[in-house]
């Protein structure tokens, strides 16, 4: 009976050792998974935060370009257009004055008719060219104010809107990433907790079983002693 009890105890011990090894392995794997999840989460957060920072820089750049367009570039271009228009107006005024002087000068003088007409015609062409130049400058100035500058400002505004949208998306993805990381970590922590609990229960159970086996062995030894007497 003692041999049988010893043999059964040996088999049970081997089986328990195997169970402990499997449970300890499961716990180790769960802990490694937690460490890996933490590392992946850290990298994911760095990437998400970097995208938010980059998007904020994009908004700042777009805002700067819009303000530069509306507060610097547009007024400067309008001032240049006004200056060009004033120059054209000055050239036109000079050309008209010159034409009047030529006509007045030739009116009281006797010159060859062909020569007089040639000079006067040349001066008139100068006036016509100055008039066309001024008309072009005025049209360009009007187009600049009503079309080109508003279009440029609208383009900058759309770029700013797009940058703000990109920032909003980046911030929302950062929030989602943070929540997803927290959820996944809780899941992995739960698997670690369960593995620890399973191992602890197995050890408690093994302790109770070992105590019972020891009692049985003692009882078996006592029984044998009684038989020998």
C-alpha positions in Angstrom: 0.0 0.0 0.0 2.9 2.4 0.8 4.5 1.7 -2.6 1.2 2.3 -4.3 0.6 5.5 -2.5 4.2 6.7 -3.3 3.8 5.8 -6.9 0.4 7.7 -7.2 2.0 10.7 -5.4 4.8 10.7 -7.9 2.5 10.8 -10.9 0.4 13.5 -9.3 3.5 15.6 -8.7 4.6 15.3 -12.3 1.2 16.3 -13.5 1.1 19.3 -11.2 4.6 20.4 -12.3 3.4 20.3 -15.9 0.3 22.4 -15.0 2.5 25.0 -13.2 4.8 25.2 -16.1 1.9 25.9 -18.5 0.4 28.4 -16.2 3.7 30.2 -15.6 4.3 30.3 -19.4 0.8 31.8 -19.9 1.5 34.4 -17.3 4.9 35.3 -18.8 3.4 35.6 -22.3 0.6 37.9 -20.9 3.2 40.1 -19.3 5.3 40.2 -22.5 2.2 41.1 -24.4 1.5 43.9 -22.0 5.1 45.3 -22.3 4.8 45.1 -26.1 1.4 46.8 -26.1 2.9 49.6 -23.9 5.7 50.1 -26.3 3.4 50.1 -29.4 1.1 52.5 -27.6 4.0 54.9 -26.9 5.1 54.9 -30.5 1.5 55.4 -31.7 1.0 58.3 -29.4 4.3 59.9 -30.5 3.2 59.6 -34.2 -0.3 60.9 -33.4 1.0 63.8 -31.4 3.6 64.6 -34.1 0.7 64.8 -36.7 -1.2 67.2 -34.4 1.9 69.4 -34.0 2.5 69.4 -37.7 -1.1 70.3 -38.4 -0.9 73.2 -35.9 2.2 74.5 -37.7 0.2 74.2 -41.0 -2.6 76.3 -39.5 -0.1 78.9 -38.3 1.6 79.1 -41.7 -1.7 79.4 -43.5 -2.9 82.1 -41.1 0.3 84.0 -41.6 0.0 83.8 -45.4 -3.6 85.0 -45.4 -2.8 88.0 -43.2 0.3 88.8 -45.3 -1.9 88.7 -48.4 -4.7 90.9 -47.0 -2.6 93.3 -44.9 0.7 93.5 -46.9 0.5 92.2 -50.5 -2.9 93.5 -51.5 -2.3 97.1 -50.2 1.1 97.1 -51.8 -0.1 95.9 -55.2 -3.0 98.4 -55.1 -0.5 101.2 -54.3 1.7 100.1 -57.2 -1.4 100.1 -59.5 -2.4 103.6 -58.3 1.1 104.8 -58.9 1.1 103.4 -62.5 -2.3 105.0 -63.1 -1.0 108.3 -61.8 2.0 108.0 -64.1 -0.2 107.3 -67.1 -2.4 110.2 -66.2 0.7 112.4 -66.0 1.9 111.2 -69.4 -1.5 111.8 -70.9 -1.6 115.3 -69.5 1.9 116.1 -70.8 1.0 114.7 -74.2 -2.2 116.8 -74.4 -0.3 120.0 -73.3 2.4 119.3 -75.9 -0.2 118.9 -78.6 -1.9 122.1 -77.7 1.4 123.9 -77.7 2.3 122.5 -81.1 -1.0 123.5 -82.6 -0.7 127.0 -81.1 2.9 127.4 -82.3 2.1 126.4 -85.8 -1.1 128.4 -86.0 0.7 131.7 -86.3 3.7 130.5 -88.3 4.0 129.8 -92.0 5.4 126.3 -92.5 5.0 123.8 -95.2 1.6 122.2 -94.8 3.0 118.7 -94.9 5.6 119.4 -92.3 3.1 121.0 -90.0 0.6 118.2 -90.3 3.4 115.6 -89.7 4.4 117.2 -86.4 0.8 117.7 -85.3 -0.1 114.1 -86.2 2.9 112.7 -84.4 1.8 114.6 -81.3 -1.8 113.4 -81.6 -0.6 109.8 -81.8 1.3 110.5 -78.6 -1.9 111.6 -76.9 -3.9 108.6 -78.2 -1.2 106.2 -77.0 -1.2 107.9 -73.6 -5.0 107.6 -73.5 -4.9 103.9 -74.3 -2.1 103.3 -71.8 -4.1 105.1 -69.1 -7.3 103.1 -70.0 -5.3 99.9 -69.7 -3.8 100.9 -66.4 -7.3 101.8 -65.1 -8.7 98.5 -66.3 -5.8 96.6 -64.7 -6.3 98.4 -61.4 -10.0 97.6 -61.4 -9.4 94.0 -62.2 -6.7 93.8 -59.5 -9.1 95.2 -56.9 -12.2 93.3 -57.9 -10.8 90.0 -59.2 -7.2 89.2 -58.7 -6.8 90.2 -55.1 -10.1 88.7 -53.9 -9.2 85.5 -55.7 -5.8 85.4 -54.1 -7.3 86.1 -50.6 -9.9 83.4 -51.2 -7.2 80.9 -52.1 -5.3 81.7 -48.9 -8.6 81.4 -46.9 -9.3 78.0 -48.4 -5.8 76.9 -47.6 -6.3 78.0 -44.0 -9.7 76.2 -43.8 -8.0 73.0 -45.1 -5.2 73.4 -42.5 -7.8 73.8 -39.8 -9.7 70.7 -41.0 -6.5 68.7 -41.0 -5.8 69.8 -37.5 -9.3 68.8 -36.4 -8.9 65.4 -37.9 -5.4 64.9 -36.3 -6.7 65.9 -32.9 -9.7 63.6 -33.2 -7.4 60.7 -34.3 -5.2 61.4 -31.4 -8.1 61.2 -29.0 -9.3 58.0 -30.7 -5.8 56.6 -30.5 -5.6 57.4 -26.8 -8.9 55.8 -26.1 -8.0 52.7 -28.2 -4.7 52.3 -26.3 -6.5 52.6 -23.0 -9.0 49.9 -24.0 -6.4 47.6 -25.4 -4.3 48.0 -22.3 -7.2 47.2 -20.0 -7.8 44.0 -22.0 -4.2 42.9 -21.8 -4.1 43.8 -18.1 -7.2 41.6 -17.6 -5.4 38.7 -19.3 -2.4 39.2 -17.0 -4.7 39.3 -14.0 -6.5 36.1 -15.0 -3.2 34.4 -15.6 -1.9 35.4 -12.2 -5.2 34.4 -10.6 -5.1 31.0 -12.3 -1.5 30.4 -11.2 -2.3 31.4 -7.7 -5.3 29.1 -7.5 -3.3 26.3 -8.9 -0.6 26.8 -6.3 -3.2 27.0 -3.5 -4.8 23.9 -4.7 -1.5 22.1 -5.0 -0.6 23.1 -1.5 -3.8 21.7 -0.1 -3.3 18.5 -2.2 0.2 18.2 -0.9 -0.9 18.4 2.6 -3.6 15.8 2.1 -1.1 13.5 0.4 1.3 13.9 3.3 -1.5 13.0 5.7 -2.4 10.0 3.7 1.3 8.9 3.5 1.6 9.2 7.3 -1.6 7.3 7.8 -0.3 4.6 5.4 3.0 4.4 7.2 1.1 4.1 10.5 -1.1 1.4 9.2 2.0 -0.6 8.0 3.5 -0.2 11.5 0.4 -1.6 13.0 0.5 -4.6 10.6 4.2 -5.3 11.4 3.3 -5.5 15.1 
